[in-house]
Structure formats: C-alpha cells, structure tokens
C-alpha cells in the first residue's frame, strides 16, 4: 500500500478535448470521507472522475489518487477504487449475479471468490432476491444498484459514483442514498459522488467540490461553506417596503419576498440594527430567527459570485456581502 495524505490530490490539472478546455488548472485536495462533486451540466464532473481513474489522460498537470500517479498507475488505481459510471455499461442478457462476478474477475479476483462476493454485494445493494434475473428486465433503480454492486465487489476504500441517483424514483433514490451513507458511516469507506441533486449530496457528504466550466469554484466542508452565509429571517407586519429601503440604505444586505426578508448576518449586532430600523419606519417584526441555508442556496450564491476565480471557503469569507446580492432560489419563490 502506498502512503498518501489525500485520497485525491491534483496540481494544475488540465484536460482539453481539442480546443475545448474541459478541466482547467484544478488544484484539489480530497480527504477521507464523503465528498460531493457538484456543478451544472458540462462543468467537467465526469471528465474529472475519468481522469482520476486513468481512463482518460490529463493534458497537463499532476494528479495522485490514493498516492498513485494518474498518468502511469491507472490499473493500480482502478484495482483500489470502485467506479460507478454515469452511463449503463451492463449486459442486458446477463443475470445480475454473473455480471457482478464478471466485474470482479476483470479486477483479477479468482472466480470462486468473485462469485461469493457477488452474492454478498448484491444482497448489500438490495438485490438479493433478484440476483438470478436478467438485467434487461431491471428497472433503472435496479440497474443503478447492479452498477453499484459491480463497483464494490473488491471492497474498495474509495467509491467514485457518477450521478448514482440519476433517473431513480423516490423509493430507489432513497435506497441508493441510504446505501451510500451506510458505506461511509458503517463501512468506513470514502465516497466521491458527482450529482446534480443537492439534497443527495447534502445527505451523504461532508465535503464538496464545485466545478463550473472546468474550473474550481469552491471546495471545502459543506458546513463551513454554509456558515459564511448566515442570514436572519424576519416576518414583517406593515411598511415592509419602507423597512427594506431603510435597511438597504444603511448598507444591510436584504433579500425580500413579500413580508419575509432575509438579512445577511454580517455583524453581531445585526438583530439590534434590524429592530432599530423597524421601530424607525413603524414596522412590526412578528418573527426573527436564524435562517439555515441549504446547499442549494449556497450553490446559487457561489455561482453568482464566481468571476471565474478560485473560491475556497476563505475567499468566500472575504466577500460574503457581495455573495448575497442574488435572488432567492426558485424553490423558495425567488426570481429566475
Ligand atoms: N469525449 C469528449 N469529446 C469532446 N468533448 C467532450 C467529451 N467529453 C466531454 N466533453 C465536453 O467537456 C465538457 C465537460 O463534460 P463532462 O461530461 O465532464 O461534464 P459533466 O459535468 O459530467 O456534465 P453532466 O452534468 O451533463 O454529466 C462538456 O463541455 C462536454 O461537452
Ligand atoms: Mg457527467
């Protein structure tokens, strides 16, 4: 076993497809545990994961996965990592058990061991009963579970999953997320999962990496990144527009939806200031509490605040006020 400080470590990593830069100067450090890889369509998530597995070659820069060089040690990396690809690579005519066994054999396991492990992992992903059925008749959720079983047959220390809950109905999605959580918490394995679904990432992952157009937009602990973004929510009775104007005029950062406003928690005396403003314009504050931002809120704020520079949580800390000048996300009724 090689020694390593980070599961994944890249230095100025670039990947281009012809003239198109899919990954640009990525400097990443991924620690043990669960990390969500976020970013809009085409951000470079799948390209990044495949580059880490040595399945596609980086154009320039360096990378190590579990201490192995991505340029020269692809096979060693793949033998220690479980990879659940974005697209279906399953054989519809195979029974699940043989498909899973086969992926073990491809990794060099002996057929007997591969078979006994195939039974175990199919059970683990919830397909114990269906293991002798042909994959062609499986639902999307069962196919995703089969892909997961294939990826964990050799009990890897790191599982890389590209959109694991994509296309699943709520029951299958719940099961997939529970399985991921279980691998991390009870199984003490690390996971890196690419996803569009903030809720899924938030439930499984402690850390996140956000890519945008091939560049690093943010990396860090989700809790730390969210913490810089604290807001006070107030429910206002009377003169809401006047109150909003007043608060804006003294430099407070306010997001308003009707009688509900969220004010950036930029100083310790923020509640005193809010109450003073309300008294001055004759508004009543019916409720006042800390608003807990979701990962979705954070995502939108970061995306708005990008400027195509690297934003670590520290960078964001330096410009939280600026980061707040956005509409509320759609699910909170904000503008599009
Ligand atoms: N084989 C390829 N040849 C040329 N361009 C490619 C290739 N694969 C990906 N790209 C381009 O590279 C960029 C990153 O693609 P990638 O699939 O890594 O994004 P992604 O973040 O995984 O997107 P999605 O959320 O849609 O899965 C996109 O602009 C894509 O069109
Ligand atoms: Mg992708």
mmCIF file of C-alpha atoms and ligand atoms in Angstrom:
data_model
loop_
_atom_site.group_PDB
_atom_site.id
_atom_site.type_symbol
_atom_site.label_atom_id
_atom_site.label_comp_id
_atom_site.label_asym_id
_atom_site.label_seq_id
_atom_site.Cartn_x
_atom_site.Cartn_y
_atom_site.Cartn_z
ATOM 1 C CA UNK A 1 0.000 0.000 0.000
ATOM 2 C CA UNK A 2 1.249 3.421 -0.862
ATOM 3 C CA UNK A 3 1.195 6.237 1.647
ATOM 4 C CA UNK A 4 -0.955 9.211 0.982
ATOM 5 C CA UNK A 5 -2.211 12.248 2.785
ATOM 6 C CA UNK A 6 -5.154 12.891 0.475
ATOM 7 C CA UNK A 7 -7.391 10.454 -1.352
ATOM 8 C CA UNK A 8 -7.119 12.691 -4.386
ATOM 9 C CA UNK A 9 -4.607 15.421 -4.933
ATOM 10 C CA UNK A 10 -4.224 17.383 -8.149
ATOM 11 C CA UNK A 11 -1.868 20.159 -9.160
ATOM 12 C CA UNK A 12 -2.679 22.432 -12.098
ATOM 13 C CA UNK A 13 -4.574 19.624 -13.730
ATOM 14 C CA UNK A 14 -5.876 20.371 -17.226
ATOM 15 C CA UNK A 15 -7.795 18.316 -19.729
ATOM 16 C CA UNK A 16 -8.745 19.561 -23.151
ATOM 17 C CA UNK A 17 -10.793 17.956 -25.871
ATOM 18 C CA UNK A 18 -9.232 19.609 -28.910
ATOM 19 C CA UNK A 19 -9.547 23.344 -28.383
ATOM 20 C CA UNK A 20 -12.122 22.890 -25.608
ATOM 21 C CA UNK A 21 -10.776 23.067 -22.048
ATOM 22 C CA UNK A 22 -12.881 20.631 -20.040
ATOM 23 C CA UNK A 23 -10.721 20.938 -16.894
ATOM 24 C CA UNK A 24 -8.605 23.976 -16.221
ATOM 25 C CA UNK A 25 -5.838 24.261 -13.629
ATOM 26 C CA UNK A 26 -7.529 22.221 -10.964
ATOM 27 C CA UNK A 27 -5.796 22.193 -7.596
ATOM 28 C CA UNK A 28 -7.758 19.842 -5.422
ATOM 29 C CA UNK A 29 -7.228 18.052 -2.151
ATOM 30 C CA UNK A 30 -9.787 15.454 -1.215
ATOM 31 C CA UNK A 31 -9.761 13.982 2.267
ATOM 32 C CA UNK A 32 -11.088 10.703 3.585
ATOM 33 C CA UNK A 33 -14.880 10.638 3.955
ATOM 34 C CA UNK A 34 -17.611 11.643 1.570
ATOM 35 C CA UNK A 35 -17.190 14.388 -0.983
ATOM 36 C CA UNK A 36 -19.823 15.700 -3.350
ATOM 37 C CA UNK A 37 -18.743 16.795 -6.797
ATOM 38 C CA UNK A 38 -21.182 19.463 -7.908
ATOM 39 C CA UNK A 39 -21.573 21.573 -10.989
ATOM 40 C CA UNK A 40 -24.000 22.349 -13.789
ATOM 41 C CA UNK A 41 -24.175 20.291 -16.974
ATOM 42 C CA UNK A 42 -20.875 20.272 -18.807
ATOM 43 C CA UNK A 43 -18.947 21.532 -15.773
ATOM 44 C CA UNK A 44 -16.445 18.703 -16.178
ATOM 45 C CA UNK A 45 -17.527 16.347 -13.393
ATOM 46 C CA UNK A 46 -17.448 13.147 -15.440
ATOM 47 C CA UNK A 47 -14.254 14.191 -17.184
ATOM 48 C CA UNK A 48 -12.646 14.790 -13.798
ATOM 49 C CA UNK A 49 -13.671 11.390 -12.457
ATOM 50 C CA UNK A 50 -12.476 9.549 -15.556
ATOM 51 C CA UNK A 51 -9.182 11.411 -15.431
ATOM 52 C CA UNK A 52 -8.752 10.331 -11.803
ATOM 53 C CA UNK A 53 -9.292 6.730 -12.786
ATOM 54 C CA UNK A 54 -6.696 6.956 -15.525
ATOM 55 C CA UNK A 55 -9.396 6.197 -18.085
ATOM 56 C CA UNK A 56 -8.602 9.401 -19.919
ATOM 57 C CA UNK A 57 -5.245 11.140 -19.934
ATOM 58 C CA UNK A 58 -4.765 14.587 -18.469
ATOM 59 C CA UNK A 59 -3.441 17.145 -20.959
ATOM 60 C CA UNK A 60 -1.142 18.704 -18.366
ATOM 61 C CA UNK A 61 -0.635 18.921 -14.637
ATOM 62 C CA UNK A 62 -0.352 16.242 -11.989
ATOM 63 C CA UNK A 63 -2.661 14.033 -10.034
ATOM 64 C CA UNK A 64 -2.469 11.302 -7.403
ATOM 65 C CA UNK A 65 -5.235 9.006 -6.283
ATOM 66 C CA UNK A 66 -4.534 7.034 -3.104
ATOM 67 C CA UNK A 67 -0.932 8.028 -3.688
ATOM 68 C CA UNK A 68 -0.805 6.588 -7.224
ATOM 69 C CA UNK A 69 0.062 8.694 -10.245
ATOM 70 C CA UNK A 70 -2.940 9.087 -12.562
ATOM 71 C CA UNK A 71 -0.706 9.154 -15.639
ATOM 72 C CA UNK A 72 1.180 5.949 -15.074
ATOM 73 C CA UNK A 73 -0.691 3.917 -12.482
ATOM 74 C CA UNK A 74 -4.237 3.705 -13.839
ATOM 75 C CA UNK A 75 -4.527 -0.064 -13.294
ATOM 76 C CA UNK A 76 -3.353 0.205 -9.668
ATOM 77 C CA UNK A 77 -5.852 2.992 -9.061
ATOM 78 C CA UNK A 78 -8.704 1.042 -10.633
ATOM 79 C CA UNK A 79 -7.914 -2.009 -8.543
ATOM 80 C CA UNK A 80 -8.331 0.026 -5.357
ATOM 81 C CA UNK A 81 -11.282 2.128 -6.355
ATOM 82 C CA UNK A 82 -14.877 1.312 -7.092
ATOM 83 C CA UNK A 83 -16.181 3.199 -10.106
ATOM 84 C CA UNK A 84 -19.846 3.534 -10.817
ATOM 85 C CA UNK A 85 -20.008 5.177 -14.243
ATOM 86 C CA UNK A 86 -22.581 7.674 -15.418
ATOM 87 C CA UNK A 87 -23.874 5.511 -18.214
ATOM 88 C CA UNK A 88 -25.112 1.980 -18.235
ATOM 89 C CA UNK A 89 -22.348 -0.473 -19.072
ATOM 90 C CA UNK A 90 -24.353 -3.565 -18.176
ATOM 91 C CA UNK A 91 -25.100 -6.532 -20.392
ATOM 92 C CA UNK A 92 -28.911 -6.882 -20.626
ATOM 93 C CA UNK A 93 -28.651 -10.595 -21.362
ATOM 94 C CA UNK A 94 -26.649 -11.397 -18.274
ATOM 95 C CA UNK A 95 -28.104 -12.388 -14.951
ATOM 96 C CA UNK A 96 -27.117 -9.841 -12.295
ATOM 97 C CA UNK A 97 -25.029 -12.320 -10.328
ATOM 98 C CA UNK A 98 -22.822 -13.158 -13.339
ATOM 99 C CA UNK A 99 -22.452 -9.521 -14.349
ATOM 100 C CA UNK A 100 -21.212 -8.650 -10.871
ATOM 101 C CA UNK A 101 -18.953 -11.701 -10.687
ATOM 102 C CA UNK A 102 -17.533 -10.743 -14.074
ATOM 103 C CA UNK A 103 -16.545 -7.277 -12.871
ATOM 104 C CA UNK A 104 -14.670 -8.952 -10.022
ATOM 105 C CA UNK A 105 -12.845 -11.206 -12.478
ATOM 106 C CA UNK A 106 -11.908 -8.189 -14.578
ATOM 107 C CA UNK A 107 -10.229 -6.828 -11.460
ATOM 108 C CA UNK A 108 -8.247 -10.045 -11.139
ATOM 109 C CA UNK A 109 -10.299 -11.842 -8.500
ATOM 110 C CA UNK A 110 -10.420 -15.597 -8.740
ATOM 111 C CA UNK A 111 -13.805 -16.898 -9.940
ATOM 112 C CA UNK A 112 -14.771 -18.571 -6.662
ATOM 113 C CA UNK A 113 -14.016 -15.515 -4.580
ATOM 114 C CA UNK A 114 -15.695 -13.293 -7.160
ATOM 115 C CA UNK A 115 -18.835 -15.427 -7.029
ATOM 116 C CA UNK A 116 -19.098 -15.428 -3.272
ATOM 117 C CA UNK A 117 -18.502 -11.678 -3.145
ATOM 118 C CA UNK A 118 -21.123 -11.169 -5.894
ATOM 119 C CA UNK A 119 -23.745 -12.759 -3.628
ATOM 120 C CA UNK A 120 -22.717 -10.536 -0.735
ATOM 121 C CA UNK A 121 -22.679 -7.251 -2.609
ATOM 122 C CA UNK A 122 -25.976 -7.895 -4.406
ATOM 123 C CA UNK A 123 -27.520 -8.515 -1.029
ATOM 124 C CA UNK A 124 -25.964 -5.296 0.231
ATOM 125 C CA UNK A 125 -27.437 -3.192 -2.582
ATOM 126 C CA UNK A 126 -30.870 -4.699 -2.085
ATOM 127 C CA UNK A 127 -30.920 -7.161 -4.990
ATOM 128 C CA UNK A 128 -30.560 -10.383 -3.025
ATOM 129 C CA UNK A 129 -33.854 -11.719 -4.306
ATOM 130 C CA UNK A 130 -33.324 -10.666 -7.904
ATOM 131 C CA UNK A 131 -29.760 -11.788 -8.373
ATOM 132 C CA UNK A 132 -30.614 -14.560 -10.869
ATOM 133 C CA UNK A 133 -32.742 -12.309 -13.058
ATOM 134 C CA UNK A 134 -31.575 -10.913 -16.382
ATOM 135 C CA UNK A 135 -30.530 -7.271 -16.213
ATOM 136 C CA UNK A 136 -32.559 -6.463 -19.340
ATOM 137 C CA UNK A 137 -35.737 -6.735 -17.264
ATOM 138 C CA UNK A 138 -34.493 -4.477 -14.464
ATOM 139 C CA UNK A 139 -35.845 -1.028 -13.589
ATOM 140 C CA UNK A 140 -33.468 1.949 -13.672
ATOM 141 C CA UNK A 141 -33.110 1.713 -9.905
ATOM 142 C CA UNK A 142 -32.190 -1.968 -10.076
ATOM 143 C CA UNK A 143 -29.664 -1.256 -12.828
ATOM 144 C CA UNK A 144 -28.095 1.510 -10.737
ATOM 145 C CA UNK A 145 -27.921 -0.887 -7.794
ATOM 146 C CA UNK A 146 -26.282 -3.504 -10.035
ATOM 147 C CA UNK A 147 -23.718 -0.917 -11.160
ATOM 148 C CA UNK A 148 -23.015 -0.141 -7.526
ATOM 149 C CA UNK A 149 -22.623 -3.843 -6.732
ATOM 150 C CA UNK A 150 -20.133 -4.192 -9.608
ATOM 151 C CA UNK A 151 -18.153 -1.241 -8.289
ATOM 152 C CA UNK A 152 -17.816 -2.551 -4.732
ATOM 153 C CA UNK A 153 -17.142 -6.234 -5.390
ATOM 154 C CA UNK A 154 -13.458 -5.875 -4.437
ATOM 155 C CA UNK A 155 -14.282 -3.881 -1.288
ATOM 156 C CA UNK A 156 -12.541 -0.684 -2.416
ATOM 157 C CA UNK A 157 -11.550 2.005 0.050
ATOM 158 C CA UNK A 158 -12.847 4.739 -2.266
ATOM 159 C CA UNK A 159 -16.050 4.566 -4.301
ATOM 160 C CA UNK A 160 -16.397 7.033 -7.148
ATOM 161 C CA UNK A 161 -20.005 7.312 -8.242
ATOM 162 C CA UNK A 162 -21.077 9.422 -11.200
ATOM 163 C CA UNK A 163 -24.695 10.532 -10.699
ATOM 164 C CA UNK A 164 -25.703 7.498 -8.617
ATOM 165 C CA UNK A 165 -29.309 8.565 -8.120
ATOM 166 C CA UNK A 166 -29.920 9.916 -11.593
ATOM 167 C CA UNK A 167 -33.258 8.870 -13.054
ATOM 168 C CA UNK A 168 -34.396 6.977 -9.954
ATOM 169 C CA UNK A 169 -37.874 7.149 -8.474
ATOM 170 C CA UNK A 170 -38.122 8.290 -4.875
ATOM 171 C CA UNK A 171 -38.003 4.809 -3.329
ATOM 172 C CA UNK A 172 -34.961 3.697 -5.336
ATOM 173 C CA UNK A 173 -33.284 7.038 -4.751
ATOM 174 C CA UNK A 174 -33.830 6.758 -1.011
ATOM 175 C CA UNK A 175 -32.336 3.281 -1.014
ATOM 176 C CA UNK A 176 -29.305 4.414 -3.042
ATOM 177 C CA UNK A 177 -28.666 7.343 -0.722
ATOM 178 C CA UNK A 178 -29.024 5.124 2.343
ATOM 179 C CA UNK A 179 -26.580 2.641 0.873
ATOM 180 C CA UNK A 180 -24.083 5.426 0.186
ATOM 181 C CA UNK A 181 -24.469 6.753 3.741
ATOM 182 C CA UNK A 182 -24.026 3.280 5.078
ATOM 183 C CA UNK A 183 -20.816 2.686 3.139
ATOM 184 C CA UNK A 184 -19.369 5.888 4.587
ATOM 185 C CA UNK A 185 -20.624 5.647 8.155
ATOM 186 C CA UNK A 186 -20.790 1.962 8.996
ATOM 187 C CA UNK A 187 -18.375 0.743 6.321
ATOM 188 C CA UNK A 188 -15.727 3.418 6.918
ATOM 189 C CA UNK A 189 -15.289 3.817 3.166
ATOM 190 C CA UNK A 190 -14.765 7.037 1.277
ATOM 191 C CA UNK A 191 -17.112 8.193 -1.427
ATOM 192 C CA UNK A 192 -16.854 10.781 -4.121
ATOM 193 C CA UNK A 193 -20.167 11.326 -5.814
ATOM 194 C CA UNK A 194 -20.964 13.595 -8.741
ATOM 195 C CA UNK A 195 -24.511 14.822 -8.631
ATOM 196 C CA UNK A 196 -26.946 17.487 -9.703
ATOM 197 C CA UNK A 197 -29.083 16.734 -6.693
ATOM 198 C CA UNK A 198 -28.084 18.970 -3.822
ATOM 199 C CA UNK A 199 -30.235 17.111 -1.339
ATOM 200 C CA UNK A 200 -28.492 13.844 -2.079
ATOM 201 C CA UNK A 201 -25.072 15.395 -1.725
ATOM 202 C CA UNK A 202 -26.067 17.087 1.481
ATOM 203 C CA UNK A 203 -27.297 13.839 2.970
ATOM 204 C CA UNK A 204 -24.232 11.798 2.112
ATOM 205 C CA UNK A 205 -21.327 14.205 2.007
ATOM 206 C CA UNK A 206 -19.420 16.262 4.495
ATOM 207 C CA UNK A 207 -17.242 17.929 1.871
ATOM 208 C CA UNK A 208 -17.866 19.334 -1.544
ATOM 209 C CA UNK A 209 -16.116 20.426 -4.680
ATOM 210 C CA UNK A 210 -17.933 22.713 -7.065
ATOM 211 C CA UNK A 211 -16.841 22.890 -10.681
ATOM 212 C CA UNK A 212 -18.005 25.447 -13.172
ATOM 213 C CA UNK A 213 -16.905 25.406 -16.809
ATOM 214 C CA UNK A 214 -13.978 23.191 -15.925
ATOM 215 C CA UNK A 215 -12.727 25.449 -13.163
ATOM 216 C CA UNK A 216 -12.793 25.083 -9.412
ATOM 217 C CA UNK A 217 -15.494 27.316 -7.977
ATOM 218 C CA UNK A 218 -15.393 26.165 -4.366
ATOM 219 C CA UNK A 219 -14.039 23.378 -2.202
ATOM 220 C CA UNK A 220 -14.306 22.657 1.470
ATOM 221 C CA UNK A 221 -16.509 21.362 4.222
ATOM 222 C CA UNK A 222 -20.159 21.969 3.423
ATOM 223 C CA UNK A 223 -20.833 23.153 6.972
ATOM 224 C CA UNK A 224 -18.006 25.713 6.784
ATOM 225 C CA UNK A 225 -19.081 26.954 3.392
ATOM 226 C CA UNK A 226 -22.643 27.356 4.580
ATOM 227 C CA UNK A 227 -21.624 29.057 7.779
ATOM 228 C CA UNK A 228 -20.215 32.062 5.983
ATOM 229 C CA UNK A 229 -23.590 32.548 4.506
ATOM 230 C CA UNK A 230 -25.709 33.020 7.610
ATOM 231 C CA UNK A 231 -28.850 35.103 7.409
ATOM 232 C CA UNK A 232 -31.519 36.314 9.787
ATOM 233 C CA UNK A 233 -35.048 35.752 8.591
ATOM 234 C CA UNK A 234 -37.762 38.156 9.669
ATOM 235 C CA UNK A 235 -41.513 38.192 9.135
ATOM 236 C CA UNK A 236 -42.687 41.762 8.853
ATOM 237 C CA UNK A 237 -46.071 43.272 9.557
ATOM 238 C CA UNK A 238 -46.657 46.691 7.969
ATOM 239 C CA UNK A 239 -44.399 49.003 5.965
ATOM 240 C CA UNK A 240 -42.300 46.165 4.557
ATOM 241 C CA UNK A 241 -41.111 48.234 1.600
ATOM 242 C CA UNK A 242 -40.077 51.108 3.835
ATOM 243 C CA UNK A 243 -38.225 48.738 6.108
ATOM 244 C CA UNK A 244 -36.429 47.155 3.197
ATOM 245 C CA UNK A 245 -35.406 50.585 1.879
ATOM 246 C CA UNK A 246 -34.221 51.678 5.288
ATOM 247 C CA UNK A 247 -32.092 48.591 5.810
ATOM 248 C CA UNK A 248 -30.610 48.827 2.316
ATOM 249 C CA UNK A 249 -29.844 52.499 2.839
ATOM 250 C CA UNK A 250 -27.572 51.718 5.771
ATOM 251 C CA UNK A 251 -25.769 49.023 3.863
ATOM 252 C CA UNK A 252 -27.544 45.891 5.044
ATOM 253 C CA UNK A 253 -27.894 43.093 2.537
ATOM 254 C CA UNK A 254 -31.527 42.127 2.200
ATOM 255 C CA UNK A 255 -33.395 39.528 0.179
ATOM 256 C CA UNK A 256 -37.100 40.081 0.256
ATOM 257 C CA UNK A 257 -40.093 38.007 -0.640
ATOM 258 C CA UNK A 258 -43.192 39.913 0.342
ATOM 259 C CA UNK A 259 -43.372 40.089 4.113
ATOM 260 C CA UNK A 260 -40.427 37.756 4.589
ATOM 261 C CA UNK A 261 -36.921 39.129 4.429
ATOM 262 C CA UNK A 262 -33.537 37.598 4.918
ATOM 263 C CA UNK A 263 -30.737 39.801 6.064
ATOM 264 C CA UNK A 264 -27.106 38.868 5.874
ATOM 265 C CA UNK A 265 -25.702 38.179 9.311
ATOM 266 C CA UNK A 266 -22.677 40.405 8.838
ATOM 267 C CA UNK A 267 -22.168 41.626 12.402
ATOM 268 C CA UNK A 268 -23.033 40.567 15.932
ATOM 269 C CA UNK A 269 -25.409 43.486 16.469
ATOM 270 C CA UNK A 270 -27.463 42.715 13.372
ATOM 271 C CA UNK A 271 -30.651 41.951 15.304
ATOM 272 C CA UNK A 272 -30.389 45.246 17.202
ATOM 273 C CA UNK A 273 -29.966 47.062 13.896
ATOM 274 C CA UNK A 274 -32.969 45.329 12.366
ATOM 275 C CA UNK A 275 -35.150 46.202 15.344
ATOM 276 C CA UNK A 276 -33.981 49.827 15.256
ATOM 277 C CA UNK A 277 -34.854 50.090 11.559
ATOM 278 C CA UNK A 278 -38.262 48.534 12.163
ATOM 279 C CA UNK A 279 -39.002 50.967 15.000
ATOM 280 C CA UNK A 280 -37.976 53.904 12.850
ATOM 281 C CA UNK A 281 -40.260 53.059 9.895
ATOM 282 C CA UNK A 282 -43.095 51.713 12.018
ATOM 283 C CA UNK A 283 -42.904 48.047 11.058
ATOM 284 C CA UNK A 284 -43.653 45.199 13.399
ATOM 285 C CA UNK A 285 -41.395 42.176 13.395
ATOM 286 C CA UNK A 286 -43.505 39.134 14.077
ATOM 287 C CA UNK A 287 -40.746 36.577 13.903
ATOM 288 C CA UNK A 288 -36.986 36.670 13.791
ATOM 289 C CA UNK A 289 -34.682 33.681 13.587
ATOM 290 C CA UNK A 290 -31.508 32.352 12.014
ATOM 291 C CA UNK A 291 -32.220 31.041 8.557
ATOM 292 C CA UNK A 292 -30.352 27.868 7.800
ATOM 293 C CA UNK A 293 -29.126 27.930 4.225
ATOM 294 C CA UNK A 294 -29.480 24.782 2.174
ATOM 295 C CA UNK A 295 -26.723 23.546 -0.093
ATOM 296 C CA UNK A 296 -28.912 24.789 -2.928
ATOM 297 C CA UNK A 297 -28.766 28.345 -1.556
ATOM 298 C CA UNK A 298 -25.034 28.075 -1.207
ATOM 299 C CA UNK A 299 -24.664 26.741 -4.731
ATOM 300 C CA UNK A 300 -26.580 29.657 -6.201
ATOM 301 C CA UNK A 301 -24.668 32.212 -4.217
ATOM 302 C CA UNK A 302 -21.332 30.793 -5.268
ATOM 303 C CA UNK A 303 -22.323 30.538 -8.891
ATOM 304 C CA UNK A 304 -23.415 34.170 -8.885
ATOM 305 C CA UNK A 305 -20.295 35.266 -7.186
ATOM 306 C CA UNK A 306 -17.876 33.415 -9.391
ATOM 307 C CA UNK A 307 -15.941 35.802 -11.530
ATOM 308 C CA UNK A 308 -14.079 32.649 -12.636
ATOM 309 C CA UNK A 309 -11.651 32.839 -9.774
ATOM 310 C CA UNK A 310 -10.843 30.059 -7.388
ATOM 311 C CA UNK A 311 -13.079 30.388 -4.392
ATOM 312 C CA UNK A 312 -12.092 28.450 -1.345
ATOM 313 C CA UNK A 313 -14.185 28.928 1.732
ATOM 314 C CA UNK A 314 -11.652 31.568 2.808
ATOM 315 C CA UNK A 315 -12.116 33.541 -0.385
ATOM 316 C CA UNK A 316 -15.824 33.481 0.155
ATOM 317 C CA UNK A 317 -15.378 34.620 3.729
ATOM 318 C CA UNK A 318 -13.691 37.723 2.471
ATOM 319 C CA UNK A 319 -16.631 38.693 0.290
ATOM 320 C CA UNK A 320 -19.816 37.456 1.925
ATOM 321 C CA UNK A 321 -21.686 40.693 1.371
ATOM 322 C CA UNK A 322 -21.076 40.605 -2.316
ATOM 323 C CA UNK A 323 -22.112 36.984 -2.369
ATOM 324 C CA UNK A 324 -25.535 37.826 -1.084
ATOM 325 C CA UNK A 325 -26.711 40.006 -3.932
ATOM 326 C CA UNK A 326 -28.833 37.362 -5.584
ATOM 327 C CA UNK A 327 -32.423 36.312 -5.822
ATOM 328 C CA UNK A 328 -33.710 33.568 -3.629
ATOM 329 C CA UNK A 329 -33.672 30.180 -5.378
ATOM 330 C CA UNK A 330 -36.742 29.051 -7.240
ATOM 331 C CA UNK A 331 -37.940 26.627 -4.595
ATOM 332 C CA UNK A 332 -38.101 29.489 -2.132
ATOM 333 C CA UNK A 333 -40.127 31.508 -4.598
ATOM 334 C CA UNK A 334 -37.249 33.649 -5.830
ATOM 335 C CA UNK A 335 -36.844 35.189 -9.260
ATOM 336 C CA UNK A 336 -35.368 33.202 -12.115
HETATM 337 N N1 LIG B 1 -15.182 12.845 -25.412
HETATM 338 C C1 LIG B 1 -15.400 14.167 -25.499
HETATM 339 N N2 LIG B 1 -15.030 14.869 -26.590
HETATM 340 C C2 LIG B 1 -15.220 16.209 -26.666
HETATM 341 N N3 LIG B 1 -15.767 16.951 -25.687
HETATM 342 C C3 LIG B 1 -16.170 16.310 -24.577
HETATM 343 C C4 LIG B 1 -16.008 14.886 -24.417
HETATM 344 N N4 LIG B 1 -16.485 14.532 -23.200
HETATM 345 C C5 LIG B 1 -16.922 15.674 -22.634
HETATM 346 N N5 LIG B 1 -16.732 16.738 -23.456
HETATM 347 C C6 LIG B 1 -17.065 18.147 -23.135
HETATM 348 O O1 LIG B 1 -16.373 18.504 -21.955
HETATM 349 C C7 LIG B 1 -17.179 19.273 -21.085
HETATM 350 C C8 LIG B 1 -17.328 18.571 -19.747
HETATM 351 O O2 LIG B 1 -18.112 17.398 -19.924
HETATM 352 P P1 LIG B 1 -18.463 16.411 -18.731
HETATM 353 O O3 LIG B 1 -19.220 15.281 -19.303
HETATM 354 O O4 LIG B 1 -17.206 16.118 -17.992
HETATM 355 O O5 LIG B 1 -19.392 17.331 -17.833
HETATM 356 P P2 LIG B 1 -20.324 16.914 -16.593
HETATM 357 O O6 LIG B 1 -20.068 17.940 -15.553
HETATM 358 O O7 LIG B 1 -20.129 15.497 -16.247
HETATM 359 O O8 LIG B 1 -21.772 17.152 -17.206
HETATM 360 P P3 LIG B 1 -23.161 16.392 -16.872
HETATM 361 O O9 LIG B 1 -23.675 17.069 -15.645
HETATM 362 O O10 LIG B 1 -24.008 16.710 -18.059
HETATM 363 O O11 LIG B 1 -22.895 14.950 -16.691
HETATM 364 C C9 LIG B 1 -18.504 19.470 -21.828
HETATM 365 O O12 LIG B 1 -18.443 20.722 -22.487
HETATM 366 C C10 LIG B 1 -18.534 18.331 -22.809
HETATM 367 O O13 LIG B 1 -19.267 18.695 -23.948
HETATM 368 MG MG1 LIG B 2 -21.387 13.866 -16.167
#
